[in-house]
PDB file of C-alpha atoms (C1' of nucleotides) in Angstrom:
ATOM      1  CA  MET Y   1     -15.575  91.075 273.344  1.00  0.00           C
ATOM      2  CA  PRO Y   2     -16.613  89.993 276.726  1.00  0.00           C
ATOM      3  CA  GLU Y   3     -14.536  90.441 279.808  1.00  0.00           C
ATOM      4  CA  LEU Y   4     -15.897  90.165 283.310  1.00  0.00           C
ATOM      5  CA  PRO Y   5     -18.163  93.237 283.190  1.00  0.00           C
ATOM      6  CA  GLU Y   6     -19.807  92.196 279.948  1.00  0.00           C
ATOM      7  CA  VAL Y   7     -20.348  88.637 281.168  1.00  0.00           C
ATOM      8  CA  GLU Y   8     -21.743  89.944 284.451  1.00  0.00           C
ATOM      9  CA  VAL Y   9     -24.142  92.218 282.572  1.00  0.00           C
ATOM     10  CA  VAL Y  10     -25.286  89.297 280.416  1.00  0.00           C
ATOM     11  CA  LYS Y  11     -25.662  87.154 283.528  1.00  0.00           C
ATOM     12  CA  ARG Y  12     -27.920  89.723 285.175  1.00  0.00           C
ATOM     13  CA  GLY Y  13     -29.922  90.062 281.987  1.00  0.00           C
ATOM     14  CA  LEU Y  14     -30.451  86.319 281.674  1.00  0.00           C
ATOM     15  CA  GLU Y  15     -31.349  86.112 285.352  1.00  0.00           C
ATOM     16  CA  LYS Y  16     -34.102  88.630 284.788  1.00  0.00           C
ATOM     17  CA  ILE Y  17     -35.328  86.980 281.599  1.00  0.00           C
ATOM     18  CA  LEU Y  18     -35.428  83.582 283.304  1.00  0.00           C
ATOM     19  CA  GLU Y  19     -36.766  84.803 286.655  1.00  0.00           C
ATOM     20  CA  ASN Y  20     -40.049  82.934 286.239  1.00  0.00           C
ATOM     21  CA  LYS Y  21     -38.045  79.689 286.126  1.00  0.00           C
ATOM     22  CA  PRO Y  22     -39.346  78.430 282.775  1.00  0.00           C
ATOM     23  CA  THR Y  23     -38.986  74.856 281.588  1.00  0.00           C
ATOM     24  CA  LEU Y  24     -36.479  74.096 278.864  1.00  0.00           C
ATOM     25  CA  GLN Y  25     -38.520  72.548 276.065  1.00  0.00           C
ATOM     26  CA  LYS Y  26     -36.016  72.145 273.279  1.00  0.00           C
ATOM     27  CA  ILE Y  27     -32.325  72.685 272.618  1.00  0.00           C
ATOM     28  CA  GLU Y  28     -31.737  73.402 268.962  1.00  0.00           C
ATOM     29  CA  LEU Y  29     -28.117  73.272 267.835  1.00  0.00           C
ATOM     30  CA  LYS Y  30     -27.882  74.883 264.418  1.00  0.00           C
ATOM     31  CA  ARG Y  31     -24.187  74.288 264.164  1.00  0.00           C
ATOM     32  CA  LYS Y  32     -22.358  72.155 266.697  1.00  0.00           C
ATOM     33  CA  ASP Y  33     -18.735  73.174 266.197  1.00  0.00           C
ATOM     34  CA  LEU Y  34     -17.952  76.140 268.363  1.00  0.00           C
ATOM     35  CA  ARG Y  35     -14.465  76.064 269.903  1.00  0.00           C
ATOM     36  CA  ASP Y  36     -15.325  72.536 270.953  1.00  0.00           C
ATOM     37  CA  VAL Y  37     -18.064  70.379 269.492  1.00  0.00           C
ATOM     38  CA  MET Y  38     -21.195  70.733 271.583  1.00  0.00           C
ATOM     39  CA  PRO Y  39     -22.382  67.494 273.218  1.00  0.00           C
ATOM     40  CA  ALA Y  40     -25.853  67.316 271.706  1.00  0.00           C
ATOM     41  CA  LYS Y  41     -26.813  64.081 273.391  1.00  0.00           C
ATOM     42  CA  LYS Y  42     -25.858  65.124 276.915  1.00  0.00           C
ATOM     43  CA  LEU Y  43     -27.464  68.506 276.455  1.00  0.00           C
ATOM     44  CA  SER Y  44     -30.675  66.830 275.316  1.00  0.00           C
ATOM     45  CA  THR Y  45     -31.022  65.276 278.777  1.00  0.00           C
ATOM     46  CA  LEU Y  46     -31.863  68.781 279.994  1.00  0.00           C
ATOM     47  CA  VAL Y  47     -35.054  68.922 277.953  1.00  0.00           C
ATOM     48  CA  GLY Y  48     -37.962  69.151 280.370  1.00  0.00           C
ATOM     49  CA  ALA Y  49     -35.770  70.607 283.099  1.00  0.00           C
ATOM     50  CA  LYS Y  50     -36.739  73.681 285.059  1.00  0.00           C
ATOM     51  CA  ILE Y  51     -34.369  76.635 285.217  1.00  0.00           C
ATOM     52  CA  LEU Y  52     -33.080  77.264 288.708  1.00  0.00           C
ATOM     53  CA  SER Y  53     -30.448  79.989 288.476  1.00  0.00           C
ATOM     54  CA  VAL Y  54     -27.836  81.779 286.436  1.00  0.00           C
ATOM     55  CA  GLU Y  55     -24.321  82.197 287.759  1.00  0.00           C
ATOM     56  CA  ARG Y  56     -21.082  83.767 286.591  1.00  0.00           C
ATOM     57  CA  ARG Y  57     -17.623  82.385 287.322  1.00  0.00           C
ATOM     58  CA  ALA Y  58     -14.746  84.249 285.679  1.00  0.00           C
ATOM     59  CA  LYS Y  59     -15.904  84.825 282.089  1.00  0.00           C
ATOM     60  CA  TYR Y  60     -18.137  81.754 282.161  1.00  0.00           C
ATOM     61  CA  LEU Y  61     -21.903  81.711 282.494  1.00  0.00           C
ATOM     62  CA  LEU Y  62     -23.538  78.782 284.260  1.00  0.00           C
ATOM     63  CA  ILE Y  63     -27.225  78.181 283.684  1.00  0.00           C
ATOM     64  CA  TRP Y  64     -28.493  75.694 286.236  1.00  0.00           C
ATOM     65  CA  THR Y  65     -31.557  73.512 285.938  1.00  0.00           C
ATOM     66  CA  ASP Y  66     -32.947  70.780 288.158  1.00  0.00           C
ATOM     67  CA  LYS Y  67     -31.336  68.209 285.827  1.00  0.00           C
ATOM     68  CA  GLY Y  68     -27.880  69.736 285.501  1.00  0.00           C
ATOM     69  CA  GLY Y  69     -26.300  72.817 284.051  1.00  0.00           C
ATOM     70  CA  MET Y  70     -25.122  74.512 280.898  1.00  0.00           C
ATOM     71  CA  LEU Y  71     -21.725  76.199 280.672  1.00  0.00           C
ATOM     72  CA  SER Y  72     -21.441  79.120 278.284  1.00  0.00           C
ATOM     73  CA  HIS Y  73     -18.366  81.138 277.344  1.00  0.00           C
ATOM     74  CA  LEU Y  74     -18.812  83.995 274.913  1.00  0.00           C
ATOM     75  CA  GLY Y  75     -15.330  83.843 273.406  1.00  0.00           C
ATOM     76  CA  MET Y  76     -14.706  87.045 271.473  1.00  0.00           C
ATOM     77  CA  THR Y  77     -18.018  87.551 269.721  1.00  0.00           C
ATOM     78  CA  GLY Y  78     -20.655  85.532 271.551  1.00  0.00           C
ATOM     79  CA  THR Y  79     -24.025  87.054 272.467  1.00  0.00           C
ATOM     80  CA  TRP Y  80     -27.227  85.764 274.040  1.00  0.00           C
ATOM     81  CA  ARG Y  81     -30.468  87.459 273.109  1.00  0.00           C
ATOM     82  CA  VAL Y  82     -34.190  86.972 273.315  1.00  0.00           C
ATOM     83  CA  ALA Y  83     -35.144  85.876 269.817  1.00  0.00           C
ATOM     84  CA  PRO Y  84     -38.868  85.723 269.100  1.00  0.00           C
ATOM     85  CA  GLU Y  85     -40.024  83.538 266.209  1.00  0.00           C
ATOM     86  CA  GLY Y  86     -38.846  85.166 263.001  1.00  0.00           C
ATOM     87  CA  ASP Y  87     -35.688  86.600 264.540  1.00  0.00           C
ATOM     88  CA  GLU Y  88     -33.104  84.261 263.052  1.00  0.00           C
ATOM     89  CA  ARG Y  89     -29.681  85.637 262.192  1.00  0.00           C
ATOM     90  CA  LEU Y  90     -26.531  84.529 260.467  1.00  0.00           C
ATOM     91  CA  HIS Y  91     -24.228  82.811 262.999  1.00  0.00           C
ATOM     92  CA  ASP Y  92     -27.016  81.857 265.377  1.00  0.00           C
ATOM     93  CA  HIS Y  93     -25.698  78.516 266.638  1.00  0.00           C
ATOM     94  CA  ILE Y  94     -28.045  77.667 269.499  1.00  0.00           C
ATOM     95  CA  TYR Y  95     -31.738  78.216 270.195  1.00  0.00           C
ATOM     96  CA  LEU Y  96     -33.041  77.418 273.644  1.00  0.00           C
ATOM     97  CA  HIS Y  97     -36.832  77.079 273.600  1.00  0.00           C
ATOM     98  CA  PHE Y  98     -38.626  77.605 276.893  1.00  0.00           C
ATOM     99  CA  SER Y  99     -42.164  77.284 278.176  1.00  0.00           C
ATOM    100  CA  GLY Y 100     -44.193  80.438 277.658  1.00  0.00           C
ATOM    101  CA  GLY Y 101     -42.853  80.927 274.118  1.00  0.00           C
ATOM    102  CA  LEU Y 102     -39.523  82.352 275.235  1.00  0.00           C
ATOM    103  CA  ARG Y 103     -36.592  81.618 272.958  1.00  0.00           C
ATOM    104  CA  LEU Y 104     -32.960  82.473 273.641  1.00  0.00           C
ATOM    105  CA  ALA Y 105     -30.453  82.589 270.791  1.00  0.00           C
ATOM    106  CA  TYR Y 106     -26.703  82.272 271.024  1.00  0.00           C
ATOM    107  CA  ARG Y 107     -24.926  84.013 268.176  1.00  0.00           C
ATOM    108  CA  ASP Y 108     -21.153  83.848 267.721  1.00  0.00           C
ATOM    109  CA  PRO Y 109     -19.620  84.747 264.338  1.00  0.00           C
ATOM    110  CA  ARG Y 110     -16.071  83.720 265.197  1.00  0.00           C
ATOM    111  CA  ARG Y 111     -17.139  80.602 267.095  1.00  0.00           C
ATOM    112  CA  PHE Y 112     -14.521  80.992 269.815  1.00  0.00           C
ATOM    113  CA  GLY Y 113     -17.243  80.432 272.393  1.00  0.00           C
ATOM    114  CA  ILE Y 114     -18.043  77.336 274.415  1.00  0.00           C
ATOM    115  CA  PHE Y 115     -21.336  75.659 275.238  1.00  0.00           C
ATOM    116  CA  ASP Y 116     -21.174  72.526 277.323  1.00  0.00           C
ATOM    117  CA  PHE Y 117     -23.157  70.296 279.626  1.00  0.00           C
ATOM    118  CA  ILE Y 118     -22.559  70.070 283.370  1.00  0.00           C
ATOM    119  CA  PRO Y 119     -23.927  67.008 285.183  1.00  0.00           C
ATOM    120  CA  ALA Y 120     -26.181  67.792 288.155  1.00  0.00           C
ATOM    121  CA  GLY Y 121     -24.227  68.458 291.308  1.00  0.00           C
ATOM    122  CA  LYS Y 122     -20.907  68.593 289.459  1.00  0.00           C
ATOM    123  CA  THR Y 123     -18.551  71.350 288.467  1.00  0.00           C
ATOM    124  CA  HIS Y 124     -16.882  71.783 285.077  1.00  0.00           C
ATOM    125  CA  PRO Y 125     -13.211  71.016 284.363  1.00  0.00           C
ATOM    126  CA  LYS Y 126     -12.737  74.463 282.770  1.00  0.00           C
ATOM    127  CA  LEU Y 127     -13.483  76.041 286.132  1.00  0.00           C
ATOM    128  CA  SER Y 128     -10.961  74.038 288.124  1.00  0.00           C
ATOM    129  CA  GLU Y 129      -7.779  76.013 287.430  1.00  0.00           C
ATOM    130  CA  LEU Y 130      -9.152  79.514 287.778  1.00  0.00           C
ATOM    131  CA  GLY Y 131      -7.735  82.173 290.075  1.00  0.00           C
ATOM    132  CA  PRO Y 132      -9.721  84.364 292.459  1.00  0.00           C
ATOM    133  CA  GLU Y 133     -12.707  86.475 291.505  1.00  0.00           C
ATOM    134  CA  PRO Y 134     -11.616  90.124 291.576  1.00  0.00           C
ATOM    135  CA  PHE Y 135     -14.468  91.083 293.924  1.00  0.00           C
ATOM    136  CA  ASP Y 136     -13.817  88.172 296.245  1.00  0.00           C
ATOM    137  CA  ALA Y 137     -12.255  88.889 299.623  1.00  0.00           C
ATOM    138  CA  SER Y 138      -9.549  86.345 298.792  1.00  0.00           C
ATOM    139  CA  PHE Y 139      -8.178  88.685 296.110  1.00  0.00           C
ATOM    140  CA  THR Y 140      -6.005  91.143 298.011  1.00  0.00           C
ATOM    141  CA  GLY Y 141      -2.813  93.060 297.393  1.00  0.00           C
ATOM    142  CA  GLU Y 142      -1.014  90.396 299.325  1.00  0.00           C
ATOM    143  CA  THR Y 143      -2.419  87.424 297.404  1.00  0.00           C
ATOM    144  CA  LEU Y 144      -1.815  89.200 294.102  1.00  0.00           C
ATOM    145  CA  TRP Y 145       1.735  90.033 295.126  1.00  0.00           C
ATOM    146  CA  LYS Y 146       2.332  86.420 296.131  1.00  0.00           C
ATOM    147  CA  SER Y 147       0.953  85.029 292.896  1.00  0.00           C
ATOM    148  CA  LEU Y 148       3.387  87.215 290.943  1.00  0.00           C
ATOM    149  CA  ARG Y 149       6.513  85.826 292.655  1.00  0.00           C
ATOM    150  CA  GLY Y 150       9.006  84.598 290.091  1.00  0.00           C
ATOM    151  CA  LYS Y 151       7.014  85.970 287.149  1.00  0.00           C
ATOM    152  CA  LYS Y 152       9.201  87.842 284.706  1.00  0.00           C
ATOM    153  CA  ILE Y 153       6.434  88.493 282.226  1.00  0.00           C
ATOM    154  CA  ASN Y 154       4.940  91.962 281.779  1.00  0.00           C
ATOM    155  CA  LEU Y 155       2.507  92.900 284.512  1.00  0.00           C
ATOM    156  CA  LYS Y 156      -0.179  93.538 281.908  1.00  0.00           C
ATOM    157  CA  VAL Y 157       0.150  90.026 280.558  1.00  0.00           C
ATOM    158  CA  ALA Y 158       0.174  88.668 284.119  1.00  0.00           C
ATOM    159  CA  ILE Y 159      -3.112  90.258 285.187  1.00  0.00           C
ATOM    160  CA  MET Y 160      -4.769  88.836 282.092  1.00  0.00           C
ATOM    161  CA  ASP Y 161      -3.719  85.351 283.219  1.00  0.00           C
ATOM    162  CA  GLN Y 162      -6.894  83.750 284.540  1.00  0.00           C
ATOM    163  CA  LYS Y 163      -4.871  81.886 287.152  1.00  0.00           C
ATOM    164  CA  VAL Y 164      -3.706  85.187 288.696  1.00  0.00           C
ATOM    165  CA  VAL Y 165      -7.125  86.833 288.732  1.00  0.00           C
ATOM    166  CA  VAL Y 166     -10.134  86.053 286.576  1.00  0.00           C
ATOM    167  CA  GLY Y 167     -12.149  88.337 284.350  1.00  0.00           C
ATOM    168  CA  VAL Y 168      -9.541  90.930 283.421  1.00  0.00           C
ATOM    169  CA  GLY Y 169      -9.145  90.928 279.656  1.00  0.00           C
ATOM    170  CA  ASN Y 170      -7.384  93.135 277.179  1.00  0.00           C
ATOM    171  CA  ILE Y 171      -9.411  96.313 277.694  1.00  0.00           C
ATOM    172  CA  TYR Y 172      -9.592  96.326 281.468  1.00  0.00           C
ATOM    173  CA  ALA Y 173      -5.941  95.322 281.889  1.00  0.00           C
ATOM    174  CA  SER Y 174      -4.852  98.537 280.161  1.00  0.00           C
ATOM    175  CA  GLU Y 175      -7.502 100.608 281.922  1.00  0.00           C
ATOM    176  CA  ALA Y 176      -6.721  99.281 285.405  1.00  0.00           C
ATOM    177  CA  LEU Y 177      -2.973  99.823 284.993  1.00  0.00           C
ATOM    178  CA  PHE Y 178      -3.570 103.384 283.859  1.00  0.00           C
ATOM    179  CA  ALA Y 179      -5.827 104.036 286.839  1.00  0.00           C
ATOM    180  CA  ALA Y 180      -3.168 102.563 289.144  1.00  0.00           C
ATOM    181  CA  GLY Y 181      -0.368 104.597 287.538  1.00  0.00           C
ATOM    182  CA  ILE Y 182       1.652 101.488 286.758  1.00  0.00           C
ATOM    183  CA  LYS Y 183       3.373 100.879 283.435  1.00  0.00           C
ATOM    184  CA  PRO Y 184       2.165  97.725 281.678  1.00  0.00           C
ATOM    185  CA  ASN Y 185       5.645  96.501 280.845  1.00  0.00           C
ATOM    186  CA  LEU Y 186       6.779  96.347 284.479  1.00  0.00           C
ATOM    187  CA  PRO Y 187       8.092  92.828 285.109  1.00  0.00           C
ATOM    188  CA  ALA Y 188       5.339  91.258 287.212  1.00  0.00           C
ATOM    189  CA  GLU Y 189       7.684  90.190 290.013  1.00  0.00           C
ATOM    190  CA  LYS Y 190       8.902  93.786 290.421  1.00  0.00           C
ATOM    191  CA  LEU Y 191       5.516  95.059 291.553  1.00  0.00           C
ATOM    192  CA  SER Y 192       5.854  96.135 295.176  1.00  0.00           C
ATOM    193  CA  ALA Y 193       3.355  94.918 297.755  1.00  0.00           C
ATOM    194  CA  ALA Y 194       2.146  98.468 298.239  1.00  0.00           C
ATOM    195  CA  ARG Y 195       1.507  98.965 294.542  1.00  0.00           C
ATOM    196  CA  ALA Y 196      -0.211  95.578 294.378  1.00  0.00           C
ATOM    197  CA  GLU Y 197      -2.742  96.959 296.870  1.00  0.00           C
ATOM    198  CA  VAL Y 198      -3.353  99.937 294.602  1.00  0.00           C
ATOM    199  CA  LEU Y 199      -3.724  97.703 291.564  1.00  0.00           C
ATOM    200  CA  VAL Y 200      -6.274  95.459 293.274  1.00  0.00           C
ATOM    201  CA  ARG Y 201      -8.295  98.522 294.197  1.00  0.00           C
ATOM    202  CA  GLU Y 202      -8.172  99.928 290.664  1.00  0.00           C
ATOM    203  CA  ILE Y 203      -9.006  96.609 289.009  1.00  0.00           C
ATOM    204  CA  ARG Y 204     -12.119  96.431 291.172  1.00  0.00           C
ATOM    205  CA  LYS Y 205     -13.024 100.030 290.490  1.00  0.00           C
ATOM    206  CA  VAL Y 206     -12.695  99.819 286.721  1.00  0.00           C
ATOM    207  CA  LEU Y 207     -14.632  96.542 286.537  1.00  0.00           C
ATOM    208  CA  GLN Y 208     -17.380  97.866 288.805  1.00  0.00           C
ATOM    209  CA  THR Y 209     -17.701 101.109 286.860  1.00  0.00           C
ATOM    210  CA  SER Y 210     -18.036  99.135 283.656  1.00  0.00           C
ATOM    211  CA  ILE Y 211     -20.689  96.834 285.122  1.00  0.00           C
ATOM    212  CA  ASP Y 212     -22.592  99.913 286.249  1.00  0.00           C
ATOM    213  CA  SER Y 213     -22.293 101.244 282.673  1.00  0.00           C
ATOM    214  CA  GLY Y 214     -23.694  98.085 281.135  1.00  0.00           C
ATOM    215  CA  GLY Y 215     -20.270  96.947 279.929  1.00  0.00           C
ATOM    216  CA  SER Y 216     -18.367  98.034 276.827  1.00  0.00           C
ATOM    217  CA  SER Y 217     -20.159  97.803 273.501  1.00  0.00           C
ATOM    218  CA  ILE Y 218     -17.553  97.519 270.776  1.00  0.00           C
ATOM    219  CA  SER Y 219     -18.970  96.449 267.443  1.00  0.00           C
ATOM    220  CA  ASP Y 220     -21.624  93.995 268.532  1.00  0.00           C
ATOM    221  CA  PHE Y 221     -21.683  93.517 272.275  1.00  0.00           C
ATOM    222  CA  ALA Y 222     -25.127  93.860 273.778  1.00  0.00           C
ATOM    223  CA  GLN Y 223     -26.850  92.718 276.911  1.00  0.00           C
ATOM    224  CA  ALA Y 224     -29.335  89.890 276.627  1.00  0.00           C
ATOM    225  CA  SER Y 225     -32.068  92.527 276.547  1.00  0.00           C
ATOM    226  CA  GLY Y 226     -30.482  94.022 273.432  1.00  0.00           C
ATOM    227  CA  GLU Y 227     -29.353  97.234 275.095  1.00  0.00           C
ATOM    228  CA  SER Y 228     -25.816  98.482 274.549  1.00  0.00           C
ATOM    229  CA  GLY Y 229     -23.339  99.289 277.262  1.00  0.00           C
ATOM    230  CA  TYR Y 230     -21.531 102.596 277.276  1.00  0.00           C
ATOM    231  CA  PHE Y 231     -18.277 101.983 279.128  1.00  0.00           C
ATOM    232  CA  GLN Y 232     -16.482 102.321 275.780  1.00  0.00           C
ATOM    233  CA  THR Y 233     -17.162 106.044 276.059  1.00  0.00           C
ATOM    234  CA  LEU Y 234     -15.247 106.037 279.342  1.00  0.00           C
ATOM    235  CA  PHE Y 235     -12.060 104.417 278.033  1.00  0.00           C
ATOM    236  CA  ARG Y 236      -9.104 106.458 279.234  1.00  0.00           C
ATOM    237  CA  VAL Y 237      -6.351 104.662 277.319  1.00  0.00           C
ATOM    238  CA  TYR Y 238      -7.762 101.654 275.460  1.00  0.00           C
ATOM    239  CA  ASP Y 239      -7.876 102.238 271.692  1.00  0.00           C
ATOM    240  CA  ARG Y 240      -6.602 105.803 272.179  1.00  0.00           C
ATOM    241  CA  ALA Y 241      -3.099 105.518 270.697  1.00  0.00           C
ATOM    242  CA  GLY Y 242      -1.779 108.930 269.659  1.00  0.00           C
ATOM    243  CA  GLU Y 243      -4.554 110.781 271.454  1.00  0.00           C
ATOM    244  CA  PRO Y 244      -3.783 113.015 274.440  1.00  0.00           C
ATOM    245  CA  CYS Y 245      -3.790 111.520 277.929  1.00  0.00           C
ATOM    246  CA  VAL Y 246      -6.922 112.621 279.768  1.00  0.00           C
ATOM    247  CA  VAL Y 247      -4.751 113.632 282.716  1.00  0.00           C
ATOM    248  CA  CYS Y 248      -1.529 115.133 281.304  1.00  0.00           C
ATOM    249  CA  LYS Y 249      -2.113 115.444 277.543  1.00  0.00           C
ATOM    250  CA  THR Y 250       0.909 113.281 276.705  1.00  0.00           C
ATOM    251  CA  LYS Y 251       0.255 111.102 273.660  1.00  0.00           C
ATOM    252  CA  ILE Y 252      -1.048 107.656 274.587  1.00  0.00           C
ATOM    253  CA  LYS Y 253       1.317 104.930 273.473  1.00  0.00           C
ATOM    254  CA  SER Y 254       0.469 101.533 272.096  1.00  0.00           C
ATOM    255  CA  THR Y 255       2.514  98.366 271.664  1.00  0.00           C
ATOM    256  CA  VAL Y 256       1.840  94.677 271.423  1.00  0.00           C
ATOM    257  CA  MET Y 257       2.344  92.619 274.600  1.00  0.00           C
ATOM    258  CA  GLY Y 258       1.640  88.934 274.689  1.00  0.00           C
ATOM    259  CA  GLY Y 259       0.171  89.294 271.240  1.00  0.00           C
ATOM    260  CA  ARG Y 260      -2.400  91.878 272.332  1.00  0.00           C
ATOM    261  CA  SER Y 261      -2.564  95.646 271.817  1.00  0.00           C
ATOM    262  CA  THR Y 262      -1.671  97.502 274.972  1.00  0.00           C
ATOM    263  CA  TYR Y 263      -2.220 101.186 275.704  1.00  0.00           C
ATOM    264  CA  TRP Y 264      -0.654 103.431 278.302  1.00  0.00           C
ATOM    265  CA  CYS Y 265       0.464 106.937 279.157  1.00  0.00           C
ATOM    266  CA  PRO Y 266       4.262 107.115 279.321  1.00  0.00           C
ATOM    267  CA  HIS Y 267       4.064 110.102 281.677  1.00  0.00           C
ATOM    268  CA  CYS Y 268       1.401 108.971 284.169  1.00  0.00           C
ATOM    269  CA  GLN Y 269       2.431 105.323 284.411  1.00  0.00           C
ATOM    270  CA  LYS Y 270       5.731 104.464 286.089  1.00  0.00           C
TER     271      LYS Y 270
ATOM    272  C1'  DC T   1       8.293  75.054 285.726  1.00  0.00           C
ATOM    273  C1'  DT T   2       7.827  79.657 282.762  1.00  0.00           C
ATOM    274  C1'  DC T   3       7.396  82.024 278.694  1.00  0.00           C
ATOM    275  C1'  DC T   4       6.259  82.935 273.842  1.00  0.00           C
ATOM    276  C1'  DT T   5       4.049  82.202 269.427  1.00  0.00           C
ATOM    277  C1'  DA T   6       0.697  80.643 266.535  1.00  0.00           C
ATOM    278  C1'  DT T   7      -3.854  79.349 265.987  1.00  0.00           C
ATOM    279  C1'  DC T   8      -8.870  78.729 265.932  1.00  0.00           C
ATOM    280  C1'  DC T   9     -12.805  81.924 262.883  1.00  0.00           C
ATOM    281  C1'  DT T  10     -15.437  85.716 260.649  1.00  0.00           C
ATOM    282  C1'  DG T  11     -16.219  90.627 259.925  1.00  0.00           C
ATOM    283  C1'  DC T  12     -15.018  95.220 259.513  1.00  0.00           C
ATOM    284  C1'  DG T  13     -12.641  99.460 258.816  1.00  0.00           C
ATOM    285  C1'  DA T  14      -8.552 101.722 256.929  1.00  0.00           C
ATOM    286  C1'  DG T  15      -6.019 102.626 253.087  1.00  0.00           C
ATOM    287  C1'  DC T  16      -5.170 102.369 248.425  1.00  0.00           C
TER     288       DC T  16
ATOM    289  C1'  DT P   1     -16.978 101.922 244.382  1.00  0.00           C
ATOM    290  C1'  DG P   2     -14.132  97.698 245.362  1.00  0.00           C
ATOM    291  C1'  DC P   3     -10.229  95.315 246.750  1.00  0.00           C
ATOM    292  C1'  DT P   4      -6.594  93.687 250.220  1.00  0.00           C
ATOM    293  C1'  DC P   5      -4.647  93.783 254.628  1.00  0.00           C
ATOM    294  C1'  DG P   6      -4.452  93.838 259.438  1.00  0.00           C
ATOM    295  C1'  DC P   7      -6.669  93.614 263.464  1.00  0.00           C
ATOM    296  C1'  DA P   8     -10.479  92.409 266.897  1.00  0.00           C
ATOM    297  C1'  DG P   9     -13.290  91.695 273.716  1.00  0.00           C
ATOM    298  C1'  DG P  10     -10.152  84.803 274.596  1.00  0.00           C
ATOM    299  C1'  DA P  11      -7.927  80.688 275.566  1.00  0.00           C
ATOM    300  C1'  DT P  12      -4.960  76.945 274.591  1.00  0.00           C
ATOM    301  C1'  DA P  13      -1.461  73.713 272.507  1.00  0.00           C
ATOM    302  C1'  DG P  14       3.105  73.046 271.673  1.00  0.00           C
ATOM    303  C1'  DG P  15       7.827  74.196 271.577  1.00  0.00           C
ATOM    304  C1'  DA P  16      11.940  76.635 273.473  1.00  0.00           C
TER     305       DA P  16
END
DNA sequence: CTCCTATCCTGCGAGC
DNA sequence: TGCTCGCAGGATAGGA
């Protein structure tokens, strides 16, 4: 579910919800086995800590306190929500109880998500191998072009590689390539420097537009506030196989690349 | 090294 | 209506 825009929207929501810097009073793990087993003991050292900030890196959320941090990844189906007493749902795996009666719930039916402890002043190993943030000045046509040297894989698969650029997942990879007019099956190393510039621009544009739209709400994605995003109504190719291209009316094609459904217009994308 | 596949897990919609 | 099948926003291990 969540690619960079959705995680960013959740991050902003949590920031707002936690803006009064409440104290973490209790961490309740209903079920410990997400993708990895959650470290209950280490996490319990955060009880009594005061929330400092919420950060996003790639598709990870970092919730910092004065005693250390919590790393959250939403996997495919993870959501954070404000859950008042009485609002307990199937697949709620974590409840964070705060001062002032606030309770946050993490729900994740498929349990592909991650929730881990970060010692104060440290980083997390999962963050060490990540590529540039798409909005960072270090992500340019030139750096993208360089990172694709020697890569024979499809460009679409390449831009979903979190070492090349973070945050671009299956939806926005198809959408960005359509916007850039580049076919998804172009061998990554064949992308010219000039077209890499265009792609960087379009990746940024599609991600920003989605953030501004509150992300894409497919099935169950929602912001922490419970509101849905509406970028899914702005999809131009994703999930539109067989439908007419919004530009030229040619039927949108779909194939599997790197194990994931990929959508493109055979006329507009060269 | 790079690349490719299978896999973790549950729910849902399409098709019969 | 009820069943089965295939697929779903991600990331990683393991083998070629």
